[in-house]
Tab-separated table of C-alpha atoms in Angstrom:
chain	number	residue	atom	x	y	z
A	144	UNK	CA	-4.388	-6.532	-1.440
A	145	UNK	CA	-4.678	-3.141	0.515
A	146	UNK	CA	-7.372	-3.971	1.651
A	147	UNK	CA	-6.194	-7.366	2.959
A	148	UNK	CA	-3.216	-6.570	4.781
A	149	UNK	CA	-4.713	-3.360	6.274
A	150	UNK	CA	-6.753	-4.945	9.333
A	151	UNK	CA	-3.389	-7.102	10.658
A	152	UNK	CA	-1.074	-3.822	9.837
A	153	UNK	CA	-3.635	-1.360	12.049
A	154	UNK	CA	-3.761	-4.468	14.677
A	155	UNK	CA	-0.399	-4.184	15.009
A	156	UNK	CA	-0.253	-0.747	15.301
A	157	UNK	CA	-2.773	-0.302	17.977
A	158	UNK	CA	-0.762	-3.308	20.131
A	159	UNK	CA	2.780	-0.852	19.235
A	160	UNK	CA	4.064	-3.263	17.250
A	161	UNK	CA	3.968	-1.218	13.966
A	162	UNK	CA	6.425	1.687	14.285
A	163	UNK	CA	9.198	2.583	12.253
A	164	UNK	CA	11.975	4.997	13.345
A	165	UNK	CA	11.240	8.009	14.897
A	166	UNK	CA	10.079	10.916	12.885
A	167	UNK	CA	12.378	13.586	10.976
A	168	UNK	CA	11.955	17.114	11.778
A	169	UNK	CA	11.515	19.122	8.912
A	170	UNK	CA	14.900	20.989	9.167
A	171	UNK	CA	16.601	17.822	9.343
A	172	UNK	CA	14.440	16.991	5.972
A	173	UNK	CA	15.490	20.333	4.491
A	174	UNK	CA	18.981	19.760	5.175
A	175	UNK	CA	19.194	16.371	3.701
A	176	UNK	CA	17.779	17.537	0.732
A	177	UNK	CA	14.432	15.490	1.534
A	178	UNK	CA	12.089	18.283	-0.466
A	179	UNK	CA	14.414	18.103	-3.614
A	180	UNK	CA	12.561	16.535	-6.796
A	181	UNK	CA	13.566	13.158	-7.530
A	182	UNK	CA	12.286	12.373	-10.487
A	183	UNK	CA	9.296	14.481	-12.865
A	184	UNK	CA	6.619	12.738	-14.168
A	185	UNK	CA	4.803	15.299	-17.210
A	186	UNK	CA	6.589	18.259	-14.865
A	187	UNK	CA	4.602	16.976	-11.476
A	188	UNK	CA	7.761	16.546	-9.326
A	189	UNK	CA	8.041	13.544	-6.970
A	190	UNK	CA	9.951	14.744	-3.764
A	191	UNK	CA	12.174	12.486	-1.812
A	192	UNK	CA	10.379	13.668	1.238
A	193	UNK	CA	7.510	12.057	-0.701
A	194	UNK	CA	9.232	9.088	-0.866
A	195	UNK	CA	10.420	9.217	2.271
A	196	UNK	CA	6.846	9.125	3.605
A	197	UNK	CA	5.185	6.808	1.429
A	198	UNK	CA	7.598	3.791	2.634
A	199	UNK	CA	7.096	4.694	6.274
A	200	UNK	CA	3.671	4.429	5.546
A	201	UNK	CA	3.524	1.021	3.859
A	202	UNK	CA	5.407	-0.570	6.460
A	203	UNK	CA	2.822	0.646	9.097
A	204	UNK	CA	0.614	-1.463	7.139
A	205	UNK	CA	3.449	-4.223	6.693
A	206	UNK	CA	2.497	-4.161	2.942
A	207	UNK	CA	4.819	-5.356	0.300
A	208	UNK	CA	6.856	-3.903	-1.980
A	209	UNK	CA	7.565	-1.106	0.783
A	210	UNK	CA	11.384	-0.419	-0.512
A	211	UNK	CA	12.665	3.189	-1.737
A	212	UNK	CA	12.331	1.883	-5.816
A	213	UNK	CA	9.003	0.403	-5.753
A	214	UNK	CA	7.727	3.328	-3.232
A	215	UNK	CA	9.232	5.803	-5.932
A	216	UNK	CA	7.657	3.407	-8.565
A	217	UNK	CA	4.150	3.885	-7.142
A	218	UNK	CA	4.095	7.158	-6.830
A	219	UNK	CA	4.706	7.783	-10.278
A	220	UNK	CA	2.117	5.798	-10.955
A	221	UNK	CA	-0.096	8.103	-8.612
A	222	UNK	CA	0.752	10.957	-10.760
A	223	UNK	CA	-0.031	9.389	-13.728
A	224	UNK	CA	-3.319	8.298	-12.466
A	225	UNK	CA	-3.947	11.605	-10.888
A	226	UNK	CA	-2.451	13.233	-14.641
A	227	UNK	CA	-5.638	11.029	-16.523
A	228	UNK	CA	-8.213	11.878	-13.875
A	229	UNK	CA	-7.592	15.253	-14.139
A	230	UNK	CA	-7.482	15.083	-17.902
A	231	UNK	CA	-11.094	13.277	-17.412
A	232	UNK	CA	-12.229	16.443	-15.210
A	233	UNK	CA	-12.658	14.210	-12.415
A	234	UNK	CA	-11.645	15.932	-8.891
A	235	UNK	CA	-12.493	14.544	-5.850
A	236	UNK	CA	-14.967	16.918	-3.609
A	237	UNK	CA	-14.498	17.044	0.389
A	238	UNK	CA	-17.049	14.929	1.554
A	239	UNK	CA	-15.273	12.284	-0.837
A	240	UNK	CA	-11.759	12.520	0.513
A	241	UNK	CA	-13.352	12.989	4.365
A	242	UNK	CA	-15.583	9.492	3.382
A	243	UNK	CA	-12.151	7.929	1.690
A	244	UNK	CA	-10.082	8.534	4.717
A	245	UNK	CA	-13.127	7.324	7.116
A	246	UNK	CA	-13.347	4.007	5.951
A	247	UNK	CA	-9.671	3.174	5.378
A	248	UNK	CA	-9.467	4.144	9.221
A	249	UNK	CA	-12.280	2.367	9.686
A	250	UNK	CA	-11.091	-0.669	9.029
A	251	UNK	CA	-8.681	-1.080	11.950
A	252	UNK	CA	-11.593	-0.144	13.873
A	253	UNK	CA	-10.302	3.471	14.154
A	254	UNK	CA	-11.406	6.870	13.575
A	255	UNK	CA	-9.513	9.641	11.169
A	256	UNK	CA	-8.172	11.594	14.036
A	257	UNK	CA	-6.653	8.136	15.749
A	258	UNK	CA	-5.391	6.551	12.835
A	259	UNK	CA	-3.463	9.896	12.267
A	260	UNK	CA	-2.053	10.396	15.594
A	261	UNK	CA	-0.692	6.930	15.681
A	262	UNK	CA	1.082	7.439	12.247
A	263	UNK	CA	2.324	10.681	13.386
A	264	UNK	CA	3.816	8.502	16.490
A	265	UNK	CA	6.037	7.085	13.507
A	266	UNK	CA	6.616	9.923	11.774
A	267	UNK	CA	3.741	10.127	8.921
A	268	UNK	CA	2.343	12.983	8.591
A	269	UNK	CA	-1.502	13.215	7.261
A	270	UNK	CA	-1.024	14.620	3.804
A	271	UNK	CA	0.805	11.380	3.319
A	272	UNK	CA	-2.147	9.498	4.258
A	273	UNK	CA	-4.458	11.868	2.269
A	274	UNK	CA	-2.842	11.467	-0.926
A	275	UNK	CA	-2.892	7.632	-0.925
A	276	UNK	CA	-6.439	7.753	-0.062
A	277	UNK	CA	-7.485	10.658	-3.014
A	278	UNK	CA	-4.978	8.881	-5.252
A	279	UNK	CA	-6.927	5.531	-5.102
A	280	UNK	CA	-10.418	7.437	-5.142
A	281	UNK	CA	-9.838	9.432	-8.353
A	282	UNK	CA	-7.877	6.018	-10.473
A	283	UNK	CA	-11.719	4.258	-9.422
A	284	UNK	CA	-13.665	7.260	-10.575
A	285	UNK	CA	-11.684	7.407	-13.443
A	286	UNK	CA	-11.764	3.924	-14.291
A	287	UNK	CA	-15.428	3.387	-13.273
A	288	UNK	CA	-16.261	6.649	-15.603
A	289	UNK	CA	-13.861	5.295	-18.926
A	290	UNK	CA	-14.056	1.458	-18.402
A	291	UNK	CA	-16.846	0.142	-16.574
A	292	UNK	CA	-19.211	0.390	-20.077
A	293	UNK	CA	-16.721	-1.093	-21.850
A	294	UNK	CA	-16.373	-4.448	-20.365
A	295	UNK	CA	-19.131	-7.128	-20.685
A	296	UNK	CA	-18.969	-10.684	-19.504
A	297	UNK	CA	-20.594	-12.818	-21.601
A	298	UNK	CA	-22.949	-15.923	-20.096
A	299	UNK	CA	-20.547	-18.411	-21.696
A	300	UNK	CA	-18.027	-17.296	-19.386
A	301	UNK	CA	-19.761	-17.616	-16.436
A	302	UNK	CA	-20.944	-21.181	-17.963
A	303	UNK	CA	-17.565	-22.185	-17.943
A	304	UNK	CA	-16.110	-20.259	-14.804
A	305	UNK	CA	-18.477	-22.693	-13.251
A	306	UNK	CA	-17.741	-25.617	-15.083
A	307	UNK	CA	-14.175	-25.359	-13.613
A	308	UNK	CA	-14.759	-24.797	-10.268
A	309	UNK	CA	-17.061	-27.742	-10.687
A	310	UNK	CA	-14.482	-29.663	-11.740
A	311	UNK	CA	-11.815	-28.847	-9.774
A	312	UNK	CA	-10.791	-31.018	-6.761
A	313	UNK	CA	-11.727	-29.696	-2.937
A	314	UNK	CA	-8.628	-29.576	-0.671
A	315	UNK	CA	-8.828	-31.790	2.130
A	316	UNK	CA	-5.241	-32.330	3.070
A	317	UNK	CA	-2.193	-30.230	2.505
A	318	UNK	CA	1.817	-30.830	2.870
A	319	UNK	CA	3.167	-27.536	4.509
A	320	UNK	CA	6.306	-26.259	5.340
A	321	UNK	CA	6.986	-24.135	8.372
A	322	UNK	CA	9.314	-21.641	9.423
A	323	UNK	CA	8.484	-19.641	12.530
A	324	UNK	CA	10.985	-16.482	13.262
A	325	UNK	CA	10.953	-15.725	17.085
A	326	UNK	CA	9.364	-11.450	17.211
A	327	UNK	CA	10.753	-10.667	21.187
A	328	UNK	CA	9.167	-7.214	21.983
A	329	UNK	CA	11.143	-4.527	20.287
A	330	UNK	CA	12.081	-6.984	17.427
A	331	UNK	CA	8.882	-6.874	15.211
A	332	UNK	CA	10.403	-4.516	12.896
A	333	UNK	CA	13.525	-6.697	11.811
A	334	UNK	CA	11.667	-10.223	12.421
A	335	UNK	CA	9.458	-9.085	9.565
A	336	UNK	CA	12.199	-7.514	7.468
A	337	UNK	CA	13.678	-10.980	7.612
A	338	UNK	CA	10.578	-13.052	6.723
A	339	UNK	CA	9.667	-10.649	3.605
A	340	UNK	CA	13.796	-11.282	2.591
A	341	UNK	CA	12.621	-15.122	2.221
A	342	UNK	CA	9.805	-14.671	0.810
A	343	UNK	CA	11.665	-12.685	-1.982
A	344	UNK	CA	14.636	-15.215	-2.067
A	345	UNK	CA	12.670	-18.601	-1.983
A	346	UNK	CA	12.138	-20.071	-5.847
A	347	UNK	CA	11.651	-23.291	-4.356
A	348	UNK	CA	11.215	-25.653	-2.144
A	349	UNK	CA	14.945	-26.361	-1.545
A	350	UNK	CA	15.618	-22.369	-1.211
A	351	UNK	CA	12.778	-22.542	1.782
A	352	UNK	CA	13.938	-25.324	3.329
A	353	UNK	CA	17.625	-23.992	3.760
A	354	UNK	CA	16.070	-20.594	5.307
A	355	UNK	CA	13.781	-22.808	7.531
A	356	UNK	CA	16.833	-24.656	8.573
A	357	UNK	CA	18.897	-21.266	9.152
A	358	UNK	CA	16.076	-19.056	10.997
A	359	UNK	CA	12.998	-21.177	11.987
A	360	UNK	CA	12.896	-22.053	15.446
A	361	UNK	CA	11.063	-25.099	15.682
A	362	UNK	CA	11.974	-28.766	15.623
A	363	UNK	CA	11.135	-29.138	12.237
A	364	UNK	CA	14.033	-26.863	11.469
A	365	UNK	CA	16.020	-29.842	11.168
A	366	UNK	CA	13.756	-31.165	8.382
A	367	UNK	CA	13.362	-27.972	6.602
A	368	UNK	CA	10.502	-27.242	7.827
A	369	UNK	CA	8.696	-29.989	6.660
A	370	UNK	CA	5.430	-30.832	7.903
A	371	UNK	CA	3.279	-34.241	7.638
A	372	UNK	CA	0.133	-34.046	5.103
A	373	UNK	CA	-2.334	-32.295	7.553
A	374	UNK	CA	-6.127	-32.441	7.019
A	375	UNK	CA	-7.037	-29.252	6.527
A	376	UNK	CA	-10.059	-29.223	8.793
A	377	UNK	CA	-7.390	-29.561	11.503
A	378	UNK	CA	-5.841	-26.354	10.607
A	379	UNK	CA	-6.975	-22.978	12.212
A	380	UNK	CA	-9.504	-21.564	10.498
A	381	UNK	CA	-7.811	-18.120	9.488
A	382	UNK	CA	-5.116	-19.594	8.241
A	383	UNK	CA	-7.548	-21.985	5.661
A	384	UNK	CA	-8.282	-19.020	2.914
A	385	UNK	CA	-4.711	-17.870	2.689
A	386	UNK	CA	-3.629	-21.589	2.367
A	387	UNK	CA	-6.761	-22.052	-0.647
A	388	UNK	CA	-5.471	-18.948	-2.353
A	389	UNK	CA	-2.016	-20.382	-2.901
A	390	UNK	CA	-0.607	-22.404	-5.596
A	391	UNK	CA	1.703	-25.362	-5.058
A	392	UNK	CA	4.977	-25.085	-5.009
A	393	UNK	CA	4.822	-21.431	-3.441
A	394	UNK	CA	5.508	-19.449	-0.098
A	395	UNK	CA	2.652	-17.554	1.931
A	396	UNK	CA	3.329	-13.743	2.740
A	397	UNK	CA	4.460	-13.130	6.395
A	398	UNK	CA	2.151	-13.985	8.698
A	399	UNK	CA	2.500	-11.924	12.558
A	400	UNK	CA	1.306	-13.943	15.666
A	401	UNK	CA	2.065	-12.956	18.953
A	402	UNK	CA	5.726	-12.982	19.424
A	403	UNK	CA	6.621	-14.258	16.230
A	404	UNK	CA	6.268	-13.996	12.391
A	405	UNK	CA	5.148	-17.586	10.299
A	406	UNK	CA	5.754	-18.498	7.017
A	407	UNK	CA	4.558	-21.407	4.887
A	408	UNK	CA	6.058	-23.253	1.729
A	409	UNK	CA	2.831	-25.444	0.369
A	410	UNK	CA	4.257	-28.715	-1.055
A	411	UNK	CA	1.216	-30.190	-2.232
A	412	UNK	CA	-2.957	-30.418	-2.004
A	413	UNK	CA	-4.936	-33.221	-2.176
A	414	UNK	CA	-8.448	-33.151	-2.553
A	415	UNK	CA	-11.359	-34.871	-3.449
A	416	UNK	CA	-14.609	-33.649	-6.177
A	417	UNK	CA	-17.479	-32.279	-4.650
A	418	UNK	CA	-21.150	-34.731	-4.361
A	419	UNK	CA	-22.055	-35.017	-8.250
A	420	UNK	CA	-19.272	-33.431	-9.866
A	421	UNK	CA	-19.333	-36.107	-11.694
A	422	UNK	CA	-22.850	-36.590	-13.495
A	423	UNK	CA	-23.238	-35.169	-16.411
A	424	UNK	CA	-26.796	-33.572	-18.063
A	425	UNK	CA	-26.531	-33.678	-22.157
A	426	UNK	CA	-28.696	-31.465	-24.496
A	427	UNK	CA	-29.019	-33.547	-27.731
A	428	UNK	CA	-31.196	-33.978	-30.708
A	429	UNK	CA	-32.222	-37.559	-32.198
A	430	UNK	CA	-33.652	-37.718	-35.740
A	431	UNK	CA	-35.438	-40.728	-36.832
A	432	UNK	CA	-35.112	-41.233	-40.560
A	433	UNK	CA	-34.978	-44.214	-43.155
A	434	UNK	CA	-31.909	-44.606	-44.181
A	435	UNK	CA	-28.157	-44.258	-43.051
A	436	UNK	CA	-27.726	-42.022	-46.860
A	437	UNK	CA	-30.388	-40.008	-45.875
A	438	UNK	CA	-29.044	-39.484	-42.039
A	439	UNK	CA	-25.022	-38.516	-43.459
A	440	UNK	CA	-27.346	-36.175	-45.724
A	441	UNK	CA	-28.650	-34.186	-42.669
A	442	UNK	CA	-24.798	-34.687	-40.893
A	443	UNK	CA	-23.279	-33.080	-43.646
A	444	UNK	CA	-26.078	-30.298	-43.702
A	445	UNK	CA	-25.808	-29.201	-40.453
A	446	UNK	CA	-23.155	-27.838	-37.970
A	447	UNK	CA	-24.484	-27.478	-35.175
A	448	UNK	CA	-27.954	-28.626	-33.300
A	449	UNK	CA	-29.734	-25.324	-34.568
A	450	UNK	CA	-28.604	-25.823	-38.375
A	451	UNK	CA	-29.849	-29.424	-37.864
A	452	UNK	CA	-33.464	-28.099	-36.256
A	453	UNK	CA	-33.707	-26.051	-39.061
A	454	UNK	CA	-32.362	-28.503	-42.009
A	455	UNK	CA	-34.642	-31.540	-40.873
A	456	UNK	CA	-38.036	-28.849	-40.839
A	457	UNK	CA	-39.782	-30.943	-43.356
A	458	UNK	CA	-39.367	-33.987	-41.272
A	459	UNK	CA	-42.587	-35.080	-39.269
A	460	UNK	CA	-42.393	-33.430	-36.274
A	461	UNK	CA	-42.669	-36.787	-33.943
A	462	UNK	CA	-39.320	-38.260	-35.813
A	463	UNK	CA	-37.290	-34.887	-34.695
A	464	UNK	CA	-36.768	-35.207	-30.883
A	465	UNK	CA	-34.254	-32.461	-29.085
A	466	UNK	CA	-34.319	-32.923	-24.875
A	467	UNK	CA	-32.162	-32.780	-22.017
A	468	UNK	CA	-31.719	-35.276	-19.774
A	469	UNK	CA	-29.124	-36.760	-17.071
A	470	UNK	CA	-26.841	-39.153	-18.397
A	471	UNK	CA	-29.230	-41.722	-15.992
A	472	UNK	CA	-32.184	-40.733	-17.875
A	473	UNK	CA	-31.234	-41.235	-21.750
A	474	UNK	CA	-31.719	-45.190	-23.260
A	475	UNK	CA	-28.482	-47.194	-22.864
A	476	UNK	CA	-27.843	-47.283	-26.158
A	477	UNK	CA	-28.369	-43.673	-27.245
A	478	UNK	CA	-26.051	-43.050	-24.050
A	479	UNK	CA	-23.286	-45.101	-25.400
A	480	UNK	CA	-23.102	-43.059	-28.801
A	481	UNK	CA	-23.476	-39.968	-27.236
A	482	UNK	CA	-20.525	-40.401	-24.665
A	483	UNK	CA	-17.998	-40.435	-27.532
A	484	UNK	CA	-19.113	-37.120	-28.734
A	485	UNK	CA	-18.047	-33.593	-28.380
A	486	UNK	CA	-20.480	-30.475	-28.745
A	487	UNK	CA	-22.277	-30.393	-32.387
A	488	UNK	CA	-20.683	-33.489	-33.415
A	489	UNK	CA	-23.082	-36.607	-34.915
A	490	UNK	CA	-23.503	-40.572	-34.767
A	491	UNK	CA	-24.764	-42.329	-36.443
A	492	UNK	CA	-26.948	-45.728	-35.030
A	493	UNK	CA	-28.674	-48.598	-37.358
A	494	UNK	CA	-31.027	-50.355	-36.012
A	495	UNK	CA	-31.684	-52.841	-39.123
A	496	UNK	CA	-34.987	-50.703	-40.155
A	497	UNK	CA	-34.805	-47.411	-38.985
A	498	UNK	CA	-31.836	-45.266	-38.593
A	499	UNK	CA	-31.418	-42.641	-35.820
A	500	UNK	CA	-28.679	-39.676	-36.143
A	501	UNK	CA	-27.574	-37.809	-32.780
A	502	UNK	CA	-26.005	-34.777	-32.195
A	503	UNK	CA	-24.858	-33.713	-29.271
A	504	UNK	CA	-25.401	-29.785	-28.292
A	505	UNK	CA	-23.837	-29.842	-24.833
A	506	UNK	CA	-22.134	-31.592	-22.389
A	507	UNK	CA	-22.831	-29.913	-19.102
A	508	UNK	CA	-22.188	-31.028	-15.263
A	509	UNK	CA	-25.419	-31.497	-13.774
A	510	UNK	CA	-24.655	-29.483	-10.713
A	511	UNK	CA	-24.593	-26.300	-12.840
A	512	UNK	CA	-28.745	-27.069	-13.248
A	513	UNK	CA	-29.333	-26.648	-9.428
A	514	UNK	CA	-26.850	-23.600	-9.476
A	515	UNK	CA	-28.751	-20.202	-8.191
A	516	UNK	CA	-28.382	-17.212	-10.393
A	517	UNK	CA	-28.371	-14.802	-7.913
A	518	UNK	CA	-28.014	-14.251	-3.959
A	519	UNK	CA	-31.449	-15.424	-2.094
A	520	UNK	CA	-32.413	-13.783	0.855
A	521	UNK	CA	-32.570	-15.671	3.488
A	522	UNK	CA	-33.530	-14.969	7.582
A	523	UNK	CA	-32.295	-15.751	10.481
A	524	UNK	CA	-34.465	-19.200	10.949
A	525	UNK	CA	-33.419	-20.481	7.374
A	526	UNK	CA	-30.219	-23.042	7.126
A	527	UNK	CA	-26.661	-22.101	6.299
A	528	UNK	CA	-25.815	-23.271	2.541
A	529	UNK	CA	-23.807	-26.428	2.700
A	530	UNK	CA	-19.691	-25.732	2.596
A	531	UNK	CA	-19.604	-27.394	-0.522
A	532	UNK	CA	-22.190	-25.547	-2.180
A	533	UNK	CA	-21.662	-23.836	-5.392
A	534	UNK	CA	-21.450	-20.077	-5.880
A	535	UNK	CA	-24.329	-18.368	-7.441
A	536	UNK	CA	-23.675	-17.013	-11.072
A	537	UNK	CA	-24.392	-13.746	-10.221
A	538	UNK	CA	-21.083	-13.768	-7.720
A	539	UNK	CA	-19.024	-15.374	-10.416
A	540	UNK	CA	-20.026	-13.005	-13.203
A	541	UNK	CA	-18.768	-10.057	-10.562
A	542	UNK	CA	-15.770	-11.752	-10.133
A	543	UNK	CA	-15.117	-12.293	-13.854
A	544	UNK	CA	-16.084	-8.307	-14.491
A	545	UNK	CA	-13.649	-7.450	-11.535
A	546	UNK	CA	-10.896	-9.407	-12.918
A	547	UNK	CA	-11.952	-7.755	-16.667
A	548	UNK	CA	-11.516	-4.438	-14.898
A	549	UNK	CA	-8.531	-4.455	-13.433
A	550	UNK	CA	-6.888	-5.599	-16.541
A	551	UNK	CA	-7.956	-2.482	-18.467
A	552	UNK	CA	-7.134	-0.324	-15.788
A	553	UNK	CA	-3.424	-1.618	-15.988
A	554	UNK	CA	-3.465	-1.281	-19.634
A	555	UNK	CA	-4.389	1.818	-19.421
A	556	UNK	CA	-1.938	2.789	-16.555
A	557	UNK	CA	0.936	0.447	-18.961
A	558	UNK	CA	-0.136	3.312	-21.470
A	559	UNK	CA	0.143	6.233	-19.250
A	560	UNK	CA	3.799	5.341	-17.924
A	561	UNK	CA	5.038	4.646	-21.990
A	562	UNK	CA	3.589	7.931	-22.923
A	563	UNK	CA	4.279	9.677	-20.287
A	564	UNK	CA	7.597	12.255	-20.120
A	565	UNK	CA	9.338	10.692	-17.146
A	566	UNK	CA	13.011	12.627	-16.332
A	567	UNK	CA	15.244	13.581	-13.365
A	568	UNK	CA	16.781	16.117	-12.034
């Protein structure tokens, strides 16, 4: 998420859209009790200057959650990540922090010595920026040193991460709701304090639609912002992902254009399944035997399609057939029993002389088949992969070991914060 909002936040600090009010002097600070602890977490104090910087500093980068309590909340989480590092005898060298604070400024297309002077301009100082960068690097190290071995992903979850993008509908079309709050110059600052208020306040879409009617100014103010079902090849193509991330029945974050700040309630998605989602390829065993006794013998026997290999061994090997084949491929009648059945399950079929038993071993959508395991390299001559092509398995197994990741990571942080001695002043 960090990473996400940091390009737009640096965009709009670089076109002086991203300042905050002007900076304290540090007798002002002292005065106002700024450098008094706040709260202790295992007897590292958290300052209110600290505090004080911290939320100056996420709304440069117009993140969320930039309010005194969940400011104050993050930064005890910083020293409780920074407690378990150290406790790990992980420290992070110079050439890490110098690389750490390179590529966050980086990514506004900035070097250190910029990005600092412009926070300075709104009163950040760089030890604020410094710790949020050596905070994050030391929680990865940590987590990359304790957790990374720990976490496996297992090809039966990337089987069936695929399966469900597979069988999930493409959006095509999308019902939106709008609400557009004019940004004058000089007016940034409270047109986004407004638009994150919605976004807080707005349950549903009845909540978004009174807002819309209150603050958006566009004719569709009158019908709370309602919008037509919109193809969504007609929409602008940065605002596609962000609309494919979200959920029905929920609001975007705040979105700043020139001269004003959007948001969007989506209604509804309609979509259709992508070119063969629907063709099927089936791994299943036939066993030709002489009676229907003898085939609820081997039924009973056997559990799955390996038990039943290895209970019908003494069979002749011609009358034991396992293959798989597209639903197109396998004998109509076969293809009839077989589409009642679920994984490992058996039919029986009589054909007045010889009986056959099926099993089914698995059900899979034929597009996973054709599905690359990994990234192939490709030059500059070689055609783009279709739109609607499946991700390789290697991507989806990262994302499923990212995703595993993070979870232990908050775990462990959950753990931290209930063991930790947290007390005030």
């Amino acid at each position: 998420m960090r990473r996400i909002l940091l390009g737009a936040a640096l965009a709009a600090i670089l076109a002086g859209t991203g300042t905050v009010p002007g900076p304290f002097t540090h007798q002002a600070q002292a005065q106002s009790g700024l450098f008094q602890p706040v709260v202790y977490v295992n007897d590292s104090a958290v300052t209110g200057y600290e505090i004080e910087q911290r939320a100056r500093f996420m709304q440069i980068l117009r993140a969320p959650n930039n309010d005194r309590a969940s400011v104050e909340k993050a930064l005890i989480d910083d020293r409780l990540r920074s407690f378990a590092a150290k406790q790990a005898g992980i420290a992070a060298t110079d050439e890490q922090i110098t690389a750490g604070l390179e590529e966050f400024a980086s990514r506004g297309g900035m070097g250190v010595d910029q990005f600092v002077q412009l926070l300075g301009q709104s009163g950040v100082d760089r030890q604020t920026f410094e710790d949020f960068v050596v905070s994050g690097l030391l929680w990865r190290e940590f987590v990359r040193a304790r957790m990374v071995g720990q976490v496996t992903v297992s090809d039966a979850e990337v089987e069936q991460a695929m399966k469900n993008i597979i069988e999930t509908p493409e959006i095509t079309h999308v019902s939106l709701s709008e609400l557009i709050i004019p940004a004058p110059p000089g007016e940034e600052g409270k047109a986004m304090a407004l638009a994150e208020r919605i976004v807080s306040q707005t349950g549903s879409e009845a909540d978004f639609a009174a807002f819309a009617r209150q603050y958006s100014a566009t004719p569709s103010a009158q019908q709370g912002g309602r919008l037509p079902m919109t193809p969504l090849a007609n929409l602008p193509p940065s605002l596609r992902p962000i609309l494919l991330q979200m959920q029905a029945g929920t609001i975007s974050q705040p979105l700043q254009v020139e001269g004003a700040v959007v948001l969007f309630f989506l209604r509804e998605t309609r979509g259709t399944q992508r070119p063969g989602a629907t063709e099927q390829v089936l791994d299943y065993i036939r066993v030709r035997l002489a009676t229907a006794q003898e085939a609820a013998n081997f039924a009973a026997r056997a559990r799955t399609c390996d038990e039943l290999e290895a209970a019908t061994g003494q069979v002749p090997a011609e009358q034991v057939t396992r293959q798989t084949l597209s639903q197109g491929q396998i004998p109509q009648g076969e293809a009839i029993r077989l589409a009642t059945l679920d994984d490992n399950e058996t039919a029986v079929v009589n054909y007045g002389g010889t009986v056959d038993l099926l099993m089914l071993c698995k059900r899979s959508p034929a597009l996973l088949a054709n599905a690359p395991e990994a990234p192939v390299a490709t030059g500059p001559d070689d055609p783009a992969r279709p739109a609607n092509a499946l991700p390789v398995r290697d991507d989806i197994r990262d994302q499923i070991f990212n995703r595993k990741i993070a979870a232990a990571a908050d775990n462990y942080l959950a753990e931290l914060r209930a063991n930790a001695i947290i007390r005030r002043p």
